[in-house]
Coordinates of C-alpha atoms and ligand atoms in Angstrom, one line a residue:
M20 CA 0.0 0.0 0.0
T21 CA 1.4 3.4 -0.9
N22 CA 2.5 5.6 1.9
L23 CA 0.6 8.8 1.1
A24 CA 2.1 10.6 4.1
T25 CA 5.5 10.4 2.4
V26 CA 4.6 10.6 -1.2
T27 CA 7.2 12.6 -3.2
D28 CA 7.8 13.4 -6.9
D29 CA 10.0 10.4 -6.9
D30 CA 7.2 8.1 -5.7
V31 CA 5.0 9.4 -8.5
S32 CA 7.5 8.4 -11.2
R33 CA 8.4 5.2 -9.3
P34 CA 7.9 2.2 -11.6
A35 CA 5.0 0.1 -10.3
A36 CA 7.1 -3.1 -10.6
L37 CA 9.3 -1.8 -7.7
G38 CA 6.3 -2.0 -5.4
P39 CA 5.6 0.4 -2.6
R40 CA 8.3 2.5 -1.1
P41 CA 9.9 1.1 2.1
Y42 CA 8.2 2.1 5.3
D43 CA 9.7 5.4 6.2
V44 CA 9.6 5.3 10.0
E45 CA 11.9 8.3 10.5
K46 CA 9.6 10.5 8.4
I47 CA 6.7 9.2 10.4
R48 CA 8.5 9.8 13.7
A49 CA 9.1 13.4 12.7
D50 CA 5.3 13.9 12.7
F51 CA 5.2 13.1 16.5
P52 CA 6.6 16.1 18.5
I53 CA 6.7 14.2 21.8
L54 CA 9.0 11.5 20.4
S55 CA 11.9 13.9 20.3
R56 CA 11.7 14.8 24.0
E57 CA 13.9 13.4 26.7
V58 CA 12.7 11.9 30.0
R59 CA 14.9 11.6 33.0
G60 CA 17.8 12.9 30.9
K61 CA 17.4 10.0 28.4
K62 CA 15.9 9.8 24.9
L63 CA 12.3 8.8 25.3
V64 CA 11.5 5.2 24.2
Y65 CA 7.8 5.0 24.2
L66 CA 6.5 1.4 24.4
D67 CA 3.2 1.9 26.1
N68 CA 1.0 2.2 23.0
A69 CA -1.6 -0.3 24.2
A70 CA -2.4 2.1 27.0
T71 CA -2.5 5.2 24.8
T72 CA -0.7 6.3 21.6
Q73 CA 1.1 9.6 21.0
K74 CA -0.4 12.1 18.6
P75 CA 0.9 13.3 15.3
R76 CA 1.2 17.0 14.5
Q77 CA -1.7 16.6 12.0
V78 CA -4.0 15.7 15.0
I79 CA -2.6 18.4 17.3
D80 CA -2.9 21.1 14.6
R81 CA -6.5 20.0 13.9
L82 CA -7.4 20.5 17.5
V83 CA -5.8 23.9 17.5
R84 CA -7.6 24.8 14.3
Y85 CA -10.9 23.7 15.7
Y86 CA -10.6 25.9 18.8
S87 CA -9.0 28.8 16.9
E88 CA -11.5 28.9 14.0
E89 CA -14.5 26.6 14.3
N90 CA -15.6 26.2 17.9
S91 CA -19.3 26.2 18.5
N92 CA -22.0 23.8 19.6
V93 CA -23.3 21.4 17.1
H94 CA -26.8 20.7 15.7
R95 CA -28.4 23.6 17.4
G96 CA -27.6 26.9 15.8
V97 CA -28.2 28.6 12.5
H98 CA -25.2 30.9 12.8
Y99 CA -22.1 30.4 10.8
L100 CA -19.9 28.8 13.4
S101 CA -22.5 26.4 14.6
E102 CA -23.1 25.2 11.0
L103 CA -19.3 24.9 10.5
A104 CA -18.8 22.9 13.7
T105 CA -21.8 20.7 12.7
T106 CA -20.4 20.1 9.3
E107 CA -17.0 19.1 10.6
Y108 CA -18.6 16.9 13.3
E109 CA -20.7 15.1 10.7
N110 CA -17.9 14.9 8.2
A111 CA -15.9 13.1 10.8
R112 CA -18.7 10.5 11.1
G113 CA -18.3 9.9 7.4
T114 CA -14.5 9.5 7.9
V115 CA -15.2 6.8 10.5
Q116 CA -17.8 5.1 8.4
R117 CA -15.3 4.8 5.5
F118 CA -12.5 3.8 7.8
I119 CA -14.3 0.8 9.1
N120 CA -16.5 0.3 6.0
A121 CA -19.8 0.6 7.8
R122 CA -22.8 0.6 5.4
S123 CA -24.2 3.9 6.6
E124 CA -23.2 6.9 8.8
K125 CA -26.2 6.0 10.9
E126 CA -24.3 3.0 12.2
V127 CA -21.5 5.2 13.7
V128 CA -22.3 6.4 17.2
F129 CA -19.7 8.6 18.9
T130 CA -19.0 7.7 22.6
R131 CA -16.4 8.5 25.2
G132 CA -14.4 5.4 24.2
T133 CA -14.5 1.7 24.0
T134 CA -15.7 1.4 27.6
E135 CA -18.7 3.6 27.0
A136 CA -19.5 1.9 23.7
I137 CA -19.7 -1.5 25.4
N138 CA -21.7 -0.1 28.3
L139 CA -24.1 1.4 25.7
V140 CA -24.7 -2.0 24.2
V141 CA -25.1 -3.6 27.7
Q142 CA -27.5 -0.9 29.0
S143 CA -29.6 -0.6 25.9
W144 CA -29.5 -3.9 23.9
G145 CA -28.6 -6.0 26.9
R146 CA -31.3 -4.8 29.4
T147 CA -33.9 -5.2 26.7
N148 CA -32.9 -8.6 25.3
V149 CA -31.2 -10.6 28.0
G150 CA -33.3 -12.4 30.6
E151 CA -33.2 -15.0 33.3
G152 CA -31.3 -18.2 32.2
D153 CA -29.7 -16.5 29.1
E154 CA -26.0 -16.7 28.6
I155 CA -23.3 -14.2 27.5
L156 CA -20.0 -15.6 26.3
I157 CA -16.7 -13.7 26.7
S158 CA -13.2 -14.9 26.4
A159 CA -10.6 -15.6 29.1
I160 CA -8.4 -12.8 27.8
E161 CA -10.7 -9.8 27.9
H162 CA -10.0 -6.3 29.3
H163 CA -12.1 -5.4 32.3
S164 CA -14.2 -3.2 30.0
N165 CA -15.4 -6.3 28.3
I166 CA -16.0 -8.2 31.5
V167 CA -17.5 -6.0 34.1
P168 CA -20.4 -4.5 32.2
W169 CA -21.6 -8.0 31.2
Q170 CA -21.2 -9.2 34.7
M171 CA -23.4 -6.3 35.9
L172 CA -26.0 -7.2 33.3
C173 CA -25.9 -10.9 34.2
A174 CA -26.3 -10.1 37.9
E175 CA -29.3 -7.9 37.2
K176 CA -31.0 -10.3 34.8
Q177 CA -30.0 -13.6 36.5
A178 CA -28.2 -14.5 33.3
T179 CA -24.9 -16.4 33.2
L180 CA -21.5 -15.2 32.1
R181 CA -19.5 -18.0 30.6
I182 CA -15.8 -17.8 29.7
I183 CA -14.2 -19.2 26.5
P184 CA -11.0 -20.8 27.7
V185 CA -7.5 -20.2 26.1
N186 CA -4.5 -22.4 25.7
D187 CA -1.1 -21.7 27.3
A188 CA -0.1 -19.6 24.3
G189 CA -3.1 -17.3 24.9
E190 CA -5.2 -18.5 21.9
L191 CA -8.9 -19.1 22.3
L192 CA -9.9 -22.8 22.3
I193 CA -12.2 -22.5 19.3
D194 CA -13.6 -26.1 19.4
E195 CA -14.4 -25.6 23.0
Y196 CA -16.1 -22.3 22.1
E197 CA -18.2 -23.9 19.5
R198 CA -19.3 -26.5 22.0
M199 CA -20.3 -23.8 24.4
L200 CA -22.8 -22.3 21.9
N201 CA -26.4 -23.2 22.7
P202 CA -29.8 -21.6 22.2
R203 CA -29.4 -19.7 25.5
V204 CA -26.4 -17.7 24.3
K205 CA -27.6 -14.3 23.3
L206 CA -24.3 -12.6 22.6
V207 CA -20.6 -13.3 22.3
A208 CA -18.3 -10.5 23.3
V209 CA -14.6 -10.8 22.3
G210 CA -11.6 -8.6 21.7
H211 CA -10.1 -8.2 18.3
A212 CA -6.7 -8.2 19.8
S213 CA -5.7 -8.7 23.4
N214 CA -4.2 -5.7 25.2
A215 CA -2.3 -7.9 27.6
L216 CA -1.0 -10.7 25.3
G217 CA -1.3 -9.4 21.8
T218 CA -3.4 -12.4 20.6
I219 CA -5.4 -11.6 17.5
N220 CA -8.6 -13.6 17.7
P221 CA -10.0 -15.6 14.7
L222 CA -13.0 -13.3 14.4
S223 CA -14.4 -14.7 11.2
R224 CA -14.8 -18.2 12.7
I225 CA -16.1 -16.8 16.0
I226 CA -18.7 -14.7 14.3
A227 CA -19.8 -17.3 11.8
A228 CA -20.3 -19.9 14.6
A229 CA -22.2 -17.4 16.8
H230 CA -24.5 -16.4 13.9
A231 CA -25.2 -20.0 13.0
N232 CA -26.3 -20.3 16.6
G233 CA -28.5 -17.2 16.5
S234 CA -26.2 -15.2 18.8
L235 CA -25.0 -11.7 18.2
V236 CA -21.3 -10.7 18.4
L237 CA -19.7 -7.6 19.9
V238 CA -16.1 -7.0 19.1
D239 CA -14.0 -5.0 21.5
G240 CA -11.8 -3.3 18.9
A241 CA -9.7 -1.1 21.2
Q242 CA -6.5 -3.0 20.1
G243 CA -7.8 -3.9 16.7
V244 CA -8.3 -0.5 14.9
P245 CA -4.7 0.7 15.6
H246 CA -3.1 -2.4 14.2
I247 CA -5.4 -4.2 11.7
A248 CA -7.5 -3.0 8.8
V249 CA -11.1 -3.3 10.0
D250 CA -14.0 -3.9 7.6
V251 CA -17.1 -4.4 9.7
Q252 CA -19.1 -5.6 6.7
A253 CA -16.5 -8.3 5.8
L254 CA -16.2 -9.3 9.5
N255 CA -20.0 -9.4 9.7
C256 CA -19.9 -8.4 13.4
D257 CA -23.0 -6.9 15.0
F258 CA -21.2 -4.3 17.2
Y259 CA -17.6 -3.0 17.1
A260 CA -16.2 -0.7 19.7
F261 CA -13.0 1.3 19.7
S262 CA -11.3 4.3 21.3
G263 CA -9.8 7.4 19.6
H264 CA -6.8 7.6 21.9
K265 CA -5.5 4.2 21.0
V266 CA -5.4 5.1 17.3
Y267 CA -3.3 8.3 17.5
G268 CA -6.4 10.5 18.2
P269 CA -7.6 12.4 21.3
T270 CA -8.7 10.9 24.6
G271 CA -12.4 11.0 25.6
V272 CA -13.8 10.0 22.2
G273 CA -14.6 6.6 20.7
V274 CA -17.0 4.8 18.4
L275 CA -19.7 2.2 18.6
Y276 CA -20.5 0.7 15.3
G277 CA -23.8 -1.2 15.3
R278 CA -25.9 -2.8 12.5
E279 CA -28.5 -0.3 11.6
A280 CA -31.5 -2.7 12.2
L281 CA -30.2 -3.5 15.7
L282 CA -29.5 0.1 16.7
D283 CA -32.8 1.1 15.4
A284 CA -34.6 -1.4 17.6
M285 CA -32.6 -0.5 20.7
P286 CA -33.9 2.1 23.2
P287 CA -31.9 5.2 24.1
W288 CA -29.7 4.7 27.2
Q289 CA -29.1 8.3 28.2
G290 CA -31.7 11.1 28.0
G291 CA -31.1 14.7 27.4
G292 CA -30.6 17.2 24.6
D293 CA -29.9 16.2 21.0
M294 CA -31.4 12.7 21.4
I295 CA -35.0 13.9 21.1
L296 CA -37.4 15.0 18.4
S297 CA -39.9 16.5 20.7
V298 CA -40.4 16.7 24.4
S299 CA -43.5 17.4 26.5
Y300 CA -44.2 16.4 30.0
E301 CA -46.5 13.7 28.7
K302 CA -44.4 12.2 26.0
T303 CA -41.0 12.4 24.4
T304 CA -40.2 11.2 21.0
Y305 CA -36.6 10.2 20.2
N306 CA -34.3 11.3 17.5
A307 CA -33.3 9.2 14.5
L308 CA -30.0 7.2 14.4
P309 CA -27.3 7.8 15.4
Y310 CA -28.4 10.9 17.5
K311 CA -30.7 8.8 19.6
F312 CA -27.6 7.5 21.3
E313 CA -25.7 10.9 21.5
A314 CA -27.4 12.7 24.4
G315 CA -25.9 16.1 25.4
T316 CA -23.1 18.1 23.9
P317 CA -20.7 15.7 22.4
N318 CA -16.9 15.8 22.5
I319 CA -16.8 17.8 19.3
E320 CA -13.0 18.5 19.2
G321 CA -12.4 14.9 20.0
V322 CA -14.5 13.8 17.1
V323 CA -12.8 16.1 14.6
G324 CA -9.4 15.1 16.1
L325 CA -10.3 11.4 15.7
A326 CA -11.1 12.0 12.0
A327 CA -7.7 13.7 11.6
A328 CA -6.1 10.6 13.2
L329 CA -7.9 8.2 11.0
D330 CA -6.9 10.2 7.9
Y331 CA -3.3 10.1 9.2
V332 CA -3.3 6.4 9.7
G333 CA -5.1 5.8 6.4
S334 CA -2.5 7.8 4.6
I335 CA 0.2 5.4 5.8
G336 CA -2.1 2.4 5.3
L337 CA -3.0 -0.2 7.8
D338 CA -1.6 -3.0 5.7
A339 CA 1.8 -1.3 5.7
I340 CA 1.5 -0.6 9.4
A341 CA 0.5 -4.2 10.3
E342 CA 3.4 -5.5 8.2
Y343 CA 5.9 -3.1 9.8
E344 CA 4.7 -3.8 13.4
H345 CA 4.7 -7.5 12.8
G346 CA 8.4 -7.3 11.8
L347 CA 9.1 -5.3 15.0
E348 CA 7.2 -7.8 17.1
R349 CA 9.2 -10.7 15.6
Y350 CA 12.5 -8.8 16.1
T351 CA 11.8 -7.8 19.7
T352 CA 10.6 -11.3 20.6
K353 CA 13.8 -12.8 19.3
R354 CA 15.9 -10.3 21.2
L355 CA 14.0 -10.6 24.4
L356 CA 14.3 -14.4 24.3
E357 CA 18.1 -13.9 24.4
I358 CA 17.7 -12.6 28.0
D359 CA 18.4 -15.1 30.7
G360 CA 15.3 -15.8 32.9
I361 CA 12.7 -14.1 30.8
R362 CA 9.4 -15.7 30.1
L363 CA 6.9 -14.4 27.5
I364 CA 3.3 -14.5 28.5
G365 CA 1.3 -14.9 25.3
T366 CA 2.8 -16.6 22.4
A367 CA -0.1 -16.9 20.0
R368 CA 0.7 -17.5 16.3
E369 CA -1.4 -14.5 15.3
K370 CA -0.2 -11.6 17.4
A371 CA -0.3 -7.8 17.4
A372 CA 2.9 -6.0 18.6
V373 CA 2.2 -6.4 22.3
I374 CA 4.7 -8.4 24.3
S375 CA 4.1 -9.3 27.9
F376 CA 6.9 -10.8 29.9
V377 CA 8.1 -11.7 33.4
L378 CA 11.7 -11.8 34.6
E379 CA 12.7 -14.5 37.0
G380 CA 13.3 -13.1 40.5
V381 CA 12.2 -9.5 39.7
H382 CA 8.8 -8.0 40.4
P383 CA 7.3 -6.4 37.3
H384 CA 6.9 -3.1 39.2
D385 CA 10.7 -3.0 39.8
I386 CA 11.2 -3.7 36.1
G387 CA 9.0 -0.7 35.2
T388 CA 10.8 1.6 37.6
I389 CA 14.3 0.8 36.3
L390 CA 13.3 0.9 32.7
D391 CA 11.8 4.3 33.4
R392 CA 15.2 5.6 34.6
E393 CA 16.5 4.5 31.2
G394 CA 13.9 6.5 29.4
V395 CA 12.0 3.4 28.4
A396 CA 8.2 3.6 29.0
V397 CA 6.5 0.3 29.4
R398 CA 3.5 -0.7 31.5
T399 CA 3.7 -3.1 34.4
G400 CA 0.8 -4.5 36.3
H401 CA -2.4 -6.5 35.5
H402 CA -3.3 -4.4 32.4
C403 CA -6.9 -4.3 33.4
A404 CA -7.1 -8.0 32.9
Q405 CA -6.9 -9.6 36.3
P406 CA -8.7 -12.9 35.4
L407 CA -6.2 -13.3 32.6
M408 CA -3.3 -12.9 35.1
T409 CA -4.9 -15.6 37.3
R410 CA -5.2 -17.9 34.2
F411 CA -1.5 -17.5 33.6
N412 CA -0.6 -17.7 37.2
V413 CA 1.3 -14.4 37.4
P414 CA 0.4 -11.4 39.6
A415 CA 1.5 -8.9 36.9
T416 CA 3.6 -8.7 33.8
G417 CA 5.8 -6.1 32.1
R418 CA 4.3 -5.1 28.7
A419 CA 6.0 -3.5 25.8
S420 CA 3.5 -2.4 23.2
F421 CA 4.5 -1.0 19.9
G422 CA 3.0 1.6 17.5
L423 CA 3.6 2.7 14.0
Y424 CA 6.5 4.9 15.0
N425 CA 8.6 2.5 17.0
T426 CA 11.9 1.2 15.7
R427 CA 14.3 -1.7 16.1
E428 CA 16.7 0.6 17.9
E429 CA 14.0 1.2 20.5
A430 CA 13.6 -2.6 20.9
D431 CA 17.3 -2.7 21.4
A432 CA 17.0 0.0 24.1
L433 CA 14.4 -2.1 25.9
V434 CA 16.7 -5.1 25.9
A435 CA 19.7 -3.1 27.1
A436 CA 17.5 -1.6 29.9
L437 CA 16.4 -5.0 30.9
H438 CA 20.0 -6.1 31.3
K439 CA 20.4 -3.2 33.7
V440 CA 17.4 -4.5 35.7
I441 CA 19.2 -7.9 35.9
E442 CA 22.4 -6.2 37.1
V443 CA 20.5 -4.5 39.9
F444 CA 18.5 -7.5 41.0
R445 CA 20.7 -10.5 40.5
Ligands
LIG13 C1 -8.8 -4.4 24.7 C2 -9.2 -3.2 25.4 N1 -10.5 -3.0 25.6 C3 -11.0 -1.9 26.2 C4 -10.2 -0.9 26.6 C5 -10.8 0.3 27.3 O1 -10.6 1.4 26.5 P1 -11.0 2.9 27.0 O2 -10.3 3.0 28.3 O3 -10.4 3.8 26.0 O4 -12.4 3.0 27.0 C6 -8.8 -1.0 26.5 C7 -7.9 0.0 27.0 O5 -6.8 -0.3 27.4 C8 -8.4 -2.2 25.8 O6 -7.0 -2.4 25.6

């Protein structure tokens, strides 16, 4: 895929037989101002992208332009700025629709993030459609955001939450999953990629089996959208949730994709301005999709910033990003395995560039502290996936998670810093 962010005259005249230009990571890095800063007197090596990604100048500039030239409330005014802000907000919906290949803009609901998108489905679809004795299936490697809302629903409705098991590599046991499907299963909720292990789930098979059983599927795409090209029509999922801040956009904004017929049949979950057509004390009628689910003033700057982020990612191309990150993951894994006493948690065959590890004799928190002194930012802890830690019998792990701007030199810096950890603790 052509890297539009780095297209030059040379690219235009480049013979097609030569294929796409090599991935120009230095040029990409130059788009991210924060990557050139130092922390603790060392060059920043940012490997905490599964928690949040850094923002390119294109996104930062878009936010500044919004507040400098366009700021107003949306959907309410006839004045120039309100119309402008509304146009930009709605154009952003079109950008998201095209990015995930939804059939219609009506299927794109803006939320605060993945967590809110999942809670929307639970509160609206779940409370209407799940009853006593019904079952919801999730997997053993979900983020708390895709566990706790379902647990709350099941407790309220006396339904059962069942867990699809994983093998020691962190891969879902698909045969076991297929055996768990039965007429009581109303919905299957699984991640696209695991934030703690990197496992990429076989969504096509999971979704086909669920649909054959008459069950819906929600995909937690928080770690999918930044790393894998998502086509919700090809996936054939019923709901897909993701967060702006994990895909180089602002915090506080995210998306719920839902099939139009499903969203249409679902009741609103929050009441207030914007989600109504008319209000009287006797009766309120609700707005059409997607506004029915967007009560109150939305995160307008977040939404326009998200569109800028998706344009940015799209200009590089997710296929190119996925291929580049896969190379980084392979390289880093190989280098990490050279370290004495390291154990990788999560070794699935299909993996995003997320590497969890434990180091014999050193608590993950101490690893994080010493890496930080070397300027290397990783996450240590349970990664909002405590049941997964229990499954793998570890209290916590260190986690290096990569983004489109990371390099092999940064992987080397991680390895060198881990050797310092060993010097201190052994
Ligand atoms: C797999 C997964 N799901 C859900 C979430 C929650 O995302 P947010 O906090 O942006 O709502 C995260 C965040 O780390 C995640 O990695």
